[in-house]
Amino acid sequence: METSAILVKAGQLLLSLSILVVLHELGHFIPAKLFKTKVEKFYLFFDPWFSLFKFRKGDTEYGVGWLPLGGYVKIAGMIDESMDKEQMNRPPEPWEFRSKPAWQRLIIMIGGVTVNIVLGFLIYTMILWHWGEKTLPLQNVKYGIYTDSIGHSIGLKDGDMIVSVDGKVPEDFWDVTGDVILDEAKTIQVKRDGQMVDLHIKDGFVGSTIRKKAPIAGVRVPAVMDTIMTEKEGLTAGHKAGLKLGDTVIAINGTEVKYFHEMAKLLVKDSGRTIDLTVKRGADTITLHPTLPKTGQLGVNTFSDRHLDYVTKRYTFGEAIPAGFTKAISTLVGYVQQLRLIFVSKEVKASESLGGFMAIGNLFPSVWDWQSFWTLTALLSIILAFMNILPIPALDGGHVLFLIYEMITGRKPSEKFMEYAQIVGMVLLFSLLLYANGLDIWRWLTGK
């Protein structure tokens, strides 16, 4: 990947996380202030040993740390990641967290999760209002699908028209893979040569698909050249050979080509060689002789948007509000289903599905695109909310669990118990963090 693309991905990830962390911590900060609880620190990113920037206003120190793994607010009289034992050994002060009624402490603790849920909903609402919702109905995949060995293993063939999954019709073609994996579908219905065919999904298919990290089928589009990169942009074989916009590739070294994916496969086989590229240009048929780089790429593209009938549903602001709420809920449900697969399904290994910051960064496009940026930020906001509400010590959900216990029983867990629980939770979280990011590094080193 080019350096510029890496920097763009990293920049989008850093901005997205900064927005999410600051707003999450504001969710704790604002109710704490409303209940007259002293907040000693408000930090974006962590600041062990030193911070990049800080200033004090009132009782609170605001700053930016150097370790971009999250952020925090340090609330006086609360056992948190700061592990400030000295403060906890002193008698409670009226402005401390531990002196407040349980219901106030509960509101302070769920504030961050609440903000992330609301933020995800608001972002989805604004996306739908501004850009609408673009889908590719299954019936509009007019050239059929193409697939590889994974799809072939359950009987899919190039040219099939996918009709439904377990008898249900996905709203968008690109939802098919997710529906198969998350719902652990048993059948796919396709139209082949005018006949309906039922394909049965065999055991182990979900695991194989997740390991592949690609859709089970792609969309076939004609091999018409819509984009030809120039020498300045890098991939120059097609440009140098004289390819022009609108050219249709019909053969490579005498082998007939109709669709773009067929062309791409043949090019990879001849990487590093000079090939005979037969194209149709208007009424003429000509042969070009490009020399392919080792990547086997001509530096060309065909935009499926021009060959397929995408549908964009537009929303008024009033319509976007319930649609945004539905989108946020479906995103949360989908994420929970993914976690369930990791921990329950025998076909899926955690090491194949978990990822750290490199994996998250690679979700962002290599060019700055605001629609993609906000869509991924909404997704990450929903994920952050769910992960934080899990009843694990050191997370918001752990504190909430102990507060609910206190409200039901009337007994507050001892500060020593809370201290040990915080330590256990922090060890678990940092171990998971190291494991996930270690997997990223291992995949990068091994290319897997």
mmCIF file of C-alpha atoms in Angstrom, residues 114-438:
data_model
loop_
_atom_site.group_PDB
_atom_site.id
_atom_site.type_symbol
_atom_site.label_atom_id
_atom_site.label_comp_id
_atom_site.label_asym_id
_atom_site.label_seq_id
_atom_site.Cartn_x
_atom_site.Cartn_y
_atom_site.Cartn_z
ATOM 1 C CA THR A 114 -25.658 6.752 26.213
ATOM 2 C CA VAL A 115 -23.769 9.396 24.234
ATOM 3 C CA ASN A 116 -22.263 6.775 21.907
ATOM 4 C CA ILE A 117 -25.658 5.201 21.202
ATOM 5 C CA VAL A 118 -27.248 8.600 20.548
ATOM 6 C CA LEU A 119 -24.255 9.677 18.431
ATOM 7 C CA GLY A 120 -24.518 6.567 16.244
ATOM 8 C CA PHE A 121 -28.227 7.222 15.755
ATOM 9 C CA LEU A 122 -27.659 10.914 14.921
ATOM 10 C CA ILE A 123 -24.872 10.182 12.431
ATOM 11 C CA TYR A 124 -26.949 7.555 10.632
ATOM 12 C CA THR A 125 -29.866 10.003 10.546
ATOM 13 C CA MET A 126 -27.733 12.740 8.985
ATOM 14 C CA ILE A 127 -26.167 10.323 6.484
ATOM 15 C CA LEU A 128 -29.584 9.169 5.301
ATOM 16 C CA TRP A 129 -30.868 12.750 5.118
ATOM 17 C CA HIS A 130 -27.834 14.094 3.224
ATOM 18 C CA TRP A 131 -26.786 11.188 0.985
ATOM 19 C CA GLY A 132 -29.751 8.849 1.093
ATOM 20 C CA GLU A 133 -29.383 5.086 1.080
ATOM 21 C CA LYS A 134 -27.820 3.446 -1.967
ATOM 22 C CA THR A 135 -28.627 -0.204 -2.586
ATOM 23 C CA LEU A 136 -28.301 -2.745 -5.363
ATOM 24 C CA PRO A 137 -31.479 -4.864 -5.465
ATOM 25 C CA LEU A 138 -30.785 -8.489 -6.335
ATOM 26 C CA GLN A 139 -32.931 -8.296 -9.457
ATOM 27 C CA ASN A 140 -30.730 -5.436 -10.756
ATOM 28 C CA VAL A 141 -27.584 -7.582 -10.892
ATOM 29 C CA LYS A 142 -28.354 -8.056 -14.560
ATOM 30 C CA TYR A 143 -25.091 -9.742 -15.609
ATOM 31 C CA GLY A 144 -25.187 -12.231 -12.733
ATOM 32 C CA ILE A 145 -22.465 -13.006 -10.237
ATOM 33 C CA TYR A 146 -18.934 -14.308 -10.357
ATOM 34 C CA THR A 147 -17.394 -16.354 -7.578
ATOM 35 C CA ASP A 148 -14.324 -18.400 -6.671
ATOM 36 C CA SER A 149 -13.536 -21.689 -4.933
ATOM 37 C CA ILE A 150 -15.437 -20.694 -1.767
ATOM 38 C CA GLY A 151 -18.654 -20.028 -3.689
ATOM 39 C CA HIS A 152 -18.064 -23.017 -5.943
ATOM 40 C CA SER A 153 -17.893 -25.259 -2.863
ATOM 41 C CA ILE A 154 -21.641 -24.760 -2.276
ATOM 42 C CA GLY A 155 -22.552 -24.905 -5.949
ATOM 43 C CA LEU A 156 -22.539 -21.224 -6.971
ATOM 44 C CA LYS A 157 -21.543 -20.637 -10.610
ATOM 45 C CA ASP A 158 -20.551 -17.599 -12.628
ATOM 46 C CA GLY A 159 -23.668 -16.092 -14.157
ATOM 47 C CA ASP A 160 -26.033 -17.198 -11.374
ATOM 48 C CA MET A 161 -28.642 -14.673 -10.247
ATOM 49 C CA ILE A 162 -29.015 -14.826 -6.453
ATOM 50 C CA VAL A 163 -32.714 -14.649 -5.582
ATOM 51 C CA SER A 164 -32.871 -15.194 -1.806
ATOM 52 C CA VAL A 165 -31.080 -16.525 1.274
ATOM 53 C CA ASP A 166 -33.076 -19.077 3.272
ATOM 54 C CA GLY A 167 -36.118 -17.872 1.349
ATOM 55 C CA LYS A 168 -35.629 -14.240 2.424
ATOM 56 C CA VAL A 169 -34.740 -11.531 -0.096
ATOM 57 C CA PRO A 170 -31.931 -9.195 1.128
ATOM 58 C CA GLU A 171 -32.594 -5.534 0.362
ATOM 59 C CA ASP A 172 -29.066 -5.092 -0.994
ATOM 60 C CA PHE A 173 -26.873 -7.506 -2.956
ATOM 61 C CA TRP A 174 -23.935 -6.610 -0.695
ATOM 62 C CA ASP A 175 -25.897 -7.883 2.323
ATOM 63 C CA VAL A 176 -25.896 -11.455 0.999
ATOM 64 C CA THR A 177 -22.559 -12.473 2.539
ATOM 65 C CA GLY A 178 -23.491 -10.956 5.907
ATOM 66 C CA ASP A 179 -26.862 -12.700 5.898
ATOM 67 C CA VAL A 180 -25.233 -16.042 5.131
ATOM 68 C CA ILE A 181 -22.635 -15.645 7.890
ATOM 69 C CA LEU A 182 -24.558 -13.932 10.681
ATOM 70 C CA ASP A 183 -27.821 -15.843 10.253
ATOM 71 C CA GLU A 184 -25.918 -19.091 9.581
ATOM 72 C CA ALA A 185 -28.132 -19.668 6.559
ATOM 73 C CA LYS A 186 -28.730 -23.184 5.283
ATOM 74 C CA THR A 187 -29.691 -22.468 1.657
ATOM 75 C CA ILE A 188 -29.247 -19.964 -1.150
ATOM 76 C CA GLN A 189 -31.766 -19.758 -3.965
ATOM 77 C CA VAL A 190 -30.416 -18.821 -7.424
ATOM 78 C CA LYS A 191 -31.803 -18.463 -10.912
ATOM 79 C CA ARG A 192 -29.657 -20.380 -13.423
ATOM 80 C CA ASP A 193 -30.447 -20.606 -17.119
ATOM 81 C CA GLY A 194 -34.029 -19.594 -16.368
ATOM 82 C CA GLN A 195 -34.490 -22.285 -13.708
ATOM 83 C CA MET A 196 -34.681 -21.906 -9.912
ATOM 84 C CA VAL A 197 -31.998 -23.885 -8.068
ATOM 85 C CA ASP A 198 -31.687 -24.493 -4.303
ATOM 86 C CA LEU A 199 -28.082 -24.597 -3.067
ATOM 87 C CA HIS A 200 -27.378 -26.107 0.350
ATOM 88 C CA ILE A 201 -24.692 -24.481 2.497
ATOM 89 C CA LYS A 202 -22.420 -27.140 3.922
ATOM 90 C CA ASP A 203 -20.880 -27.247 7.384
ATOM 91 C CA GLY A 204 -17.649 -25.275 7.621
ATOM 92 C CA PHE A 205 -18.641 -22.781 4.940
ATOM 93 C CA VAL A 206 -19.042 -19.879 7.380
ATOM 94 C CA GLY A 207 -15.548 -20.394 8.776
ATOM 95 C CA SER A 208 -14.037 -20.594 5.283
ATOM 96 C CA THR A 209 -15.808 -17.405 4.227
ATOM 97 C CA ILE A 210 -14.613 -15.483 7.287
ATOM 98 C CA ARG A 211 -11.018 -16.641 6.715
ATOM 99 C CA LYS A 212 -11.240 -15.463 3.119
ATOM 100 C CA LYS A 213 -12.385 -11.973 4.273
ATOM 101 C CA ALA A 214 -14.223 -11.316 1.014
ATOM 102 C CA PRO A 215 -17.806 -11.594 -0.286
ATOM 103 C CA ILE A 216 -18.974 -15.028 -1.380
ATOM 104 C CA ALA A 217 -19.827 -13.529 -4.775
ATOM 105 C CA GLY A 218 -19.037 -10.449 -6.804
ATOM 106 C CA VAL A 219 -20.993 -8.609 -9.471
ATOM 107 C CA ARG A 220 -20.173 -9.336 -13.117
ATOM 108 C CA VAL A 221 -19.685 -6.221 -15.239
ATOM 109 C CA PRO A 222 -18.512 -5.860 -18.855
ATOM 110 C CA ALA A 223 -14.792 -5.268 -19.461
ATOM 111 C CA VAL A 224 -15.324 -1.689 -20.598
ATOM 112 C CA MET A 225 -12.551 0.741 -19.663
ATOM 113 C CA ASP A 226 -14.018 3.554 -17.582
ATOM 114 C CA THR A 227 -10.782 4.620 -15.867
ATOM 115 C CA ILE A 228 -7.215 4.501 -17.158
ATOM 116 C CA MET A 229 -4.588 5.633 -14.703
ATOM 117 C CA THR A 230 -1.854 7.869 -16.029
ATOM 118 C CA GLU A 231 1.864 7.463 -15.491
ATOM 119 C CA LYS A 232 1.733 9.988 -12.645
ATOM 120 C CA GLU A 233 -0.756 7.794 -10.776
ATOM 121 C CA GLY A 234 1.482 4.744 -10.914
ATOM 122 C CA LEU A 235 -0.128 1.775 -12.690
ATOM 123 C CA THR A 236 0.749 2.696 -16.249
ATOM 124 C CA ALA A 237 0.731 -0.463 -18.396
ATOM 125 C CA GLY A 238 -2.647 0.272 -19.977
ATOM 126 C CA HIS A 239 -1.874 3.966 -20.427
ATOM 127 C CA LYS A 240 1.466 3.267 -22.102
ATOM 128 C CA ALA A 241 -0.055 0.650 -24.409
ATOM 129 C CA GLY A 242 -2.619 3.133 -25.732
ATOM 130 C CA LEU A 243 -5.817 1.985 -24.045
ATOM 131 C CA LYS A 244 -8.566 4.590 -24.244
ATOM 132 C CA LEU A 245 -11.730 5.280 -22.307
ATOM 133 C CA GLY A 246 -14.607 3.255 -23.706
ATOM 134 C CA ASP A 247 -12.390 0.456 -25.067
ATOM 135 C CA THR A 248 -13.883 -2.994 -24.488
ATOM 136 C CA VAL A 249 -11.412 -5.821 -23.876
ATOM 137 C CA ILE A 250 -12.531 -8.885 -25.834
ATOM 138 C CA ALA A 251 -9.479 -11.174 -25.654
ATOM 139 C CA ILE A 252 -6.128 -11.647 -23.900
ATOM 140 C CA ASN A 253 -3.542 -13.721 -25.752
ATOM 141 C CA GLY A 254 -6.373 -15.151 -27.826
ATOM 142 C CA THR A 255 -8.540 -16.134 -24.848
ATOM 143 C CA GLU A 256 -12.019 -14.597 -25.052
ATOM 144 C CA VAL A 257 -12.983 -12.078 -22.373
ATOM 145 C CA LYS A 258 -16.450 -10.712 -21.639
ATOM 146 C CA TYR A 259 -16.296 -9.496 -18.065
ATOM 147 C CA PHE A 260 -13.889 -7.472 -15.964
ATOM 148 C CA HIS A 261 -13.177 -10.235 -13.423
ATOM 149 C CA GLU A 262 -12.224 -12.625 -16.263
ATOM 150 C CA MET A 263 -9.776 -10.033 -17.580
ATOM 151 C CA ALA A 264 -8.250 -9.525 -14.108
ATOM 152 C CA LYS A 265 -7.646 -13.269 -13.630
ATOM 153 C CA LEU A 266 -5.904 -13.642 -16.997
ATOM 154 C CA LEU A 267 -3.718 -10.586 -16.371
ATOM 155 C CA VAL A 268 -2.461 -11.982 -13.065
ATOM 156 C CA LYS A 269 -1.414 -15.201 -14.826
ATOM 157 C CA ASP A 270 0.721 -13.179 -17.262
ATOM 158 C CA SER A 271 2.182 -10.740 -14.722
ATOM 159 C CA GLY A 272 5.566 -9.377 -15.750
ATOM 160 C CA ARG A 273 5.065 -10.310 -19.437
ATOM 161 C CA THR A 274 4.081 -8.555 -22.636
ATOM 162 C CA ILE A 275 0.631 -9.671 -23.737
ATOM 163 C CA ASP A 276 -1.662 -9.407 -26.743
ATOM 164 C CA LEU A 277 -4.651 -7.341 -25.652
ATOM 165 C CA THR A 278 -7.509 -7.331 -28.155
ATOM 166 C CA VAL A 279 -9.991 -4.504 -27.733
ATOM 167 C CA LYS A 280 -13.089 -3.252 -29.478
ATOM 168 C CA ARG A 281 -12.909 0.494 -30.150
ATOM 169 C CA GLY A 282 -16.024 1.757 -31.843
ATOM 170 C CA ALA A 283 -16.403 -0.301 -35.025
ATOM 171 C CA ASP A 284 -12.717 -1.319 -35.025
ATOM 172 C CA THR A 285 -10.959 -4.289 -33.454
ATOM 173 C CA ILE A 286 -7.316 -3.621 -32.566
ATOM 174 C CA THR A 287 -4.560 -5.431 -30.681
ATOM 175 C CA LEU A 288 -2.338 -3.672 -28.156
ATOM 176 C CA HIS A 289 0.819 -5.044 -26.527
ATOM 177 C CA PRO A 290 1.112 -3.827 -22.927
ATOM 178 C CA THR A 291 3.938 -5.057 -20.692
ATOM 179 C CA LEU A 292 2.423 -5.958 -17.354
ATOM 180 C CA PRO A 293 4.069 -5.136 -14.017
ATOM 181 C CA LYS A 294 4.617 -7.900 -11.450
ATOM 182 C CA THR A 295 1.217 -7.096 -9.962
ATOM 183 C CA GLY A 296 -0.443 -8.108 -13.222
ATOM 184 C CA GLN A 297 -2.416 -4.871 -13.347
ATOM 185 C CA LEU A 298 -3.060 -2.630 -16.328
ATOM 186 C CA GLY A 299 -3.990 0.362 -14.215
ATOM 187 C CA VAL A 300 -7.581 0.375 -15.439
ATOM 188 C CA ASN A 301 -11.020 0.048 -13.896
ATOM 189 C CA THR A 302 -14.644 -0.368 -14.798
ATOM 190 C CA PHE A 303 -17.241 1.239 -12.559
ATOM 191 C CA SER A 304 -20.104 -1.119 -11.807
ATOM 192 C CA ASP A 305 -22.294 1.947 -11.146
ATOM 193 C CA ARG A 306 -22.366 2.579 -14.890
ATOM 194 C CA HIS A 307 -23.450 -0.941 -15.743
ATOM 195 C CA LEU A 308 -25.843 -1.723 -12.898
ATOM 196 C CA ASP A 309 -29.045 -0.137 -11.710
ATOM 197 C CA TYR A 310 -28.295 1.067 -8.175
ATOM 198 C CA VAL A 311 -31.248 2.538 -6.315
ATOM 199 C CA THR A 312 -30.848 5.559 -4.031
ATOM 200 C CA LYS A 313 -33.646 6.091 -1.550
ATOM 201 C CA ARG A 314 -33.974 9.726 -0.484
ATOM 202 C CA TYR A 315 -35.251 10.777 2.946
ATOM 203 C CA THR A 316 -36.725 13.979 4.259
ATOM 204 C CA PHE A 317 -35.345 14.986 7.656
ATOM 205 C CA GLY A 318 -38.487 13.666 9.331
ATOM 206 C CA GLU A 319 -38.190 10.324 7.514
ATOM 207 C CA ALA A 320 -34.461 10.075 8.270
ATOM 208 C CA ILE A 321 -35.014 10.107 12.057
ATOM 209 C CA PRO A 322 -36.837 6.740 12.391
ATOM 210 C CA ALA A 323 -34.698 5.295 9.568
ATOM 211 C CA GLY A 324 -31.544 6.355 11.437
ATOM 212 C CA PHE A 325 -32.858 4.738 14.625
ATOM 213 C CA THR A 326 -33.585 1.501 12.737
ATOM 214 C CA LYS A 327 -30.106 1.605 11.192
ATOM 215 C CA ALA A 328 -28.454 2.047 14.597
ATOM 216 C CA ILE A 329 -30.423 -0.866 16.086
ATOM 217 C CA SER A 330 -29.686 -3.174 13.131
ATOM 218 C CA THR A 331 -25.987 -2.268 13.371
ATOM 219 C CA LEU A 332 -25.959 -3.162 17.071
ATOM 220 C CA VAL A 333 -27.780 -6.454 16.436
ATOM 221 C CA GLY A 334 -25.352 -7.314 13.622
ATOM 222 C CA TYR A 335 -22.347 -6.657 15.850
ATOM 223 C CA VAL A 336 -23.763 -8.819 18.649
ATOM 224 C CA GLN A 337 -24.326 -11.593 16.107
ATOM 225 C CA GLN A 338 -20.682 -11.327 15.036
ATOM 226 C CA LEU A 339 -19.497 -11.665 18.637
ATOM 227 C CA ARG A 340 -21.777 -14.634 19.104
ATOM 228 C CA LEU A 341 -20.155 -16.337 16.108
ATOM 229 C CA ILE A 342 -16.691 -15.767 17.540
ATOM 230 C CA PHE A 343 -17.505 -17.227 20.945
ATOM 231 C CA VAL A 344 -20.136 -19.845 20.072
ATOM 232 C CA SER A 345 -19.568 -21.145 16.549
ATOM 233 C CA LYS A 346 -17.148 -24.048 16.181
ATOM 234 C CA GLU A 347 -16.370 -22.915 12.628
ATOM 235 C CA VAL A 348 -14.943 -19.544 13.632
ATOM 236 C CA LYS A 349 -11.709 -19.017 15.551
ATOM 237 C CA ALA A 350 -11.179 -15.821 17.543
ATOM 238 C CA SER A 351 -7.702 -15.432 16.048
ATOM 239 C CA GLU A 352 -9.260 -15.254 12.571
ATOM 240 C CA SER A 353 -11.832 -12.619 13.486
ATOM 241 C CA LEU A 354 -10.256 -10.326 16.070
ATOM 242 C CA GLY A 355 -8.236 -7.302 15.061
ATOM 243 C CA GLY A 356 -6.639 -4.215 16.560
ATOM 244 C CA PHE A 357 -6.081 -0.682 15.366
ATOM 245 C CA MET A 358 -4.529 -1.780 12.049
ATOM 246 C CA ALA A 359 -7.623 -3.848 11.254
ATOM 247 C CA ILE A 360 -9.909 -0.947 12.181
ATOM 248 C CA GLY A 361 -7.816 1.506 10.148
ATOM 249 C CA ASN A 362 -8.044 -0.727 7.086
ATOM 250 C CA LEU A 363 -11.835 -0.396 7.170
ATOM 251 C CA PHE A 364 -11.426 3.216 6.064
ATOM 252 C CA PRO A 365 -10.939 3.933 2.324
ATOM 253 C CA SER A 366 -7.510 4.919 0.965
ATOM 254 C CA VAL A 367 -8.942 8.241 -0.237
ATOM 255 C CA TRP A 368 -10.743 10.693 2.009
ATOM 256 C CA ASP A 369 -14.454 10.125 1.593
ATOM 257 C CA TRP A 370 -16.798 11.827 4.051
ATOM 258 C CA GLN A 371 -19.695 9.463 3.539
ATOM 259 C CA SER A 372 -17.511 6.441 4.285
ATOM 260 C CA PHE A 373 -15.872 8.273 7.180
ATOM 261 C CA TRP A 374 -19.149 9.096 8.902
ATOM 262 C CA THR A 375 -20.618 5.647 8.195
ATOM 263 C CA LEU A 376 -17.625 3.966 9.859
ATOM 264 C CA THR A 377 -17.649 6.479 12.718
ATOM 265 C CA ALA A 378 -21.311 5.636 13.406
ATOM 266 C CA LEU A 379 -20.439 1.920 13.354
ATOM 267 C CA LEU A 380 -17.514 2.420 15.747
ATOM 268 C CA SER A 381 -19.708 4.516 18.047
ATOM 269 C CA ILE A 382 -22.228 1.677 18.332
ATOM 270 C CA ILE A 383 -19.426 -0.847 18.913
ATOM 271 C CA LEU A 384 -17.827 1.377 21.563
ATOM 272 C CA ALA A 385 -21.162 1.671 23.370
ATOM 273 C CA PHE A 386 -21.716 -2.087 23.414
ATOM 274 C CA MET A 387 -18.179 -2.956 24.488
ATOM 275 C CA ASN A 388 -18.256 -0.401 27.312
ATOM 276 C CA ILE A 389 -21.549 -1.639 28.755
ATOM 277 C CA LEU A 390 -20.285 -5.226 29.082
ATOM 278 C CA PRO A 391 -20.278 -6.177 32.787
ATOM 279 C CA ILE A 392 -16.492 -6.365 33.006
ATOM 280 C CA PRO A 393 -14.577 -4.629 35.807
ATOM 281 C CA ALA A 394 -12.672 -1.535 34.551
ATOM 282 C CA LEU A 395 -15.368 -0.908 31.924
ATOM 283 C CA ASP A 396 -18.423 1.279 32.466
ATOM 284 C CA GLY A 397 -20.560 -1.861 32.517
ATOM 285 C CA GLY A 398 -18.586 -3.249 35.458
ATOM 286 C CA HIS A 399 -19.251 -0.133 37.519
ATOM 287 C CA VAL A 400 -22.914 -0.219 36.478
ATOM 288 C CA LEU A 401 -23.200 -3.854 37.608
ATOM 289 C CA PHE A 402 -21.842 -3.042 41.070
ATOM 290 C CA LEU A 403 -24.115 0.006 41.336
ATOM 291 C CA ILE A 404 -27.194 -2.056 40.460
ATOM 292 C CA TYR A 405 -26.139 -4.603 43.090
ATOM 293 C CA GLU A 406 -25.878 -1.758 45.631
ATOM 294 C CA MET A 407 -29.292 -0.341 44.692
ATOM 295 C CA ILE A 408 -30.965 -3.767 45.008
ATOM 296 C CA THR A 409 -29.284 -4.968 48.208
ATOM 297 C CA GLY A 410 -28.636 -1.637 49.896
ATOM 298 C CA ARG A 411 -25.015 -2.705 50.441
ATOM 299 C CA LYS A 412 -22.077 -1.030 48.712
ATOM 300 C CA PRO A 413 -19.167 -3.298 47.657
ATOM 301 C CA SER A 414 -16.088 -2.549 49.750
ATOM 302 C CA GLU A 415 -13.454 -0.227 48.308
ATOM 303 C CA LYS A 416 -10.883 -3.042 48.599
ATOM 304 C CA PHE A 417 -13.127 -5.307 46.502
ATOM 305 C CA MET A 418 -13.594 -2.538 43.910
ATOM 306 C CA GLU A 419 -9.825 -2.009 43.810
ATOM 307 C CA TYR A 420 -9.120 -5.690 43.135
ATOM 308 C CA ALA A 421 -11.936 -5.874 40.571
ATOM 309 C CA GLN A 422 -10.478 -2.852 38.768
ATOM 310 C CA ILE A 423 -7.039 -4.490 38.639
ATOM 311 C CA VAL A 424 -8.469 -7.754 37.259
ATOM 312 C CA GLY A 425 -10.490 -5.876 34.646
ATOM 313 C CA MET A 426 -7.512 -3.793 33.545
ATOM 314 C CA VAL A 427 -5.336 -6.900 33.187
ATOM 315 C CA LEU A 428 -8.023 -8.578 31.071
ATOM 316 C CA LEU A 429 -8.514 -5.527 28.859
ATOM 317 C CA PHE A 430 -4.818 -4.864 28.280
ATOM 318 C CA SER A 431 -4.251 -8.561 27.541
ATOM 319 C CA LEU A 432 -7.018 -8.488 24.930
ATOM 320 C CA LEU A 433 -5.634 -5.241 23.517
ATOM 321 C CA LEU A 434 -2.139 -6.702 23.190
ATOM 322 C CA TYR A 435 -3.505 -9.917 21.675
ATOM 323 C CA ALA A 436 -5.671 -8.152 19.069
ATOM 324 C CA ASN A 437 -2.924 -5.766 17.993
ATOM 325 C CA GLY A 438 -0.381 -8.589 18.047
#
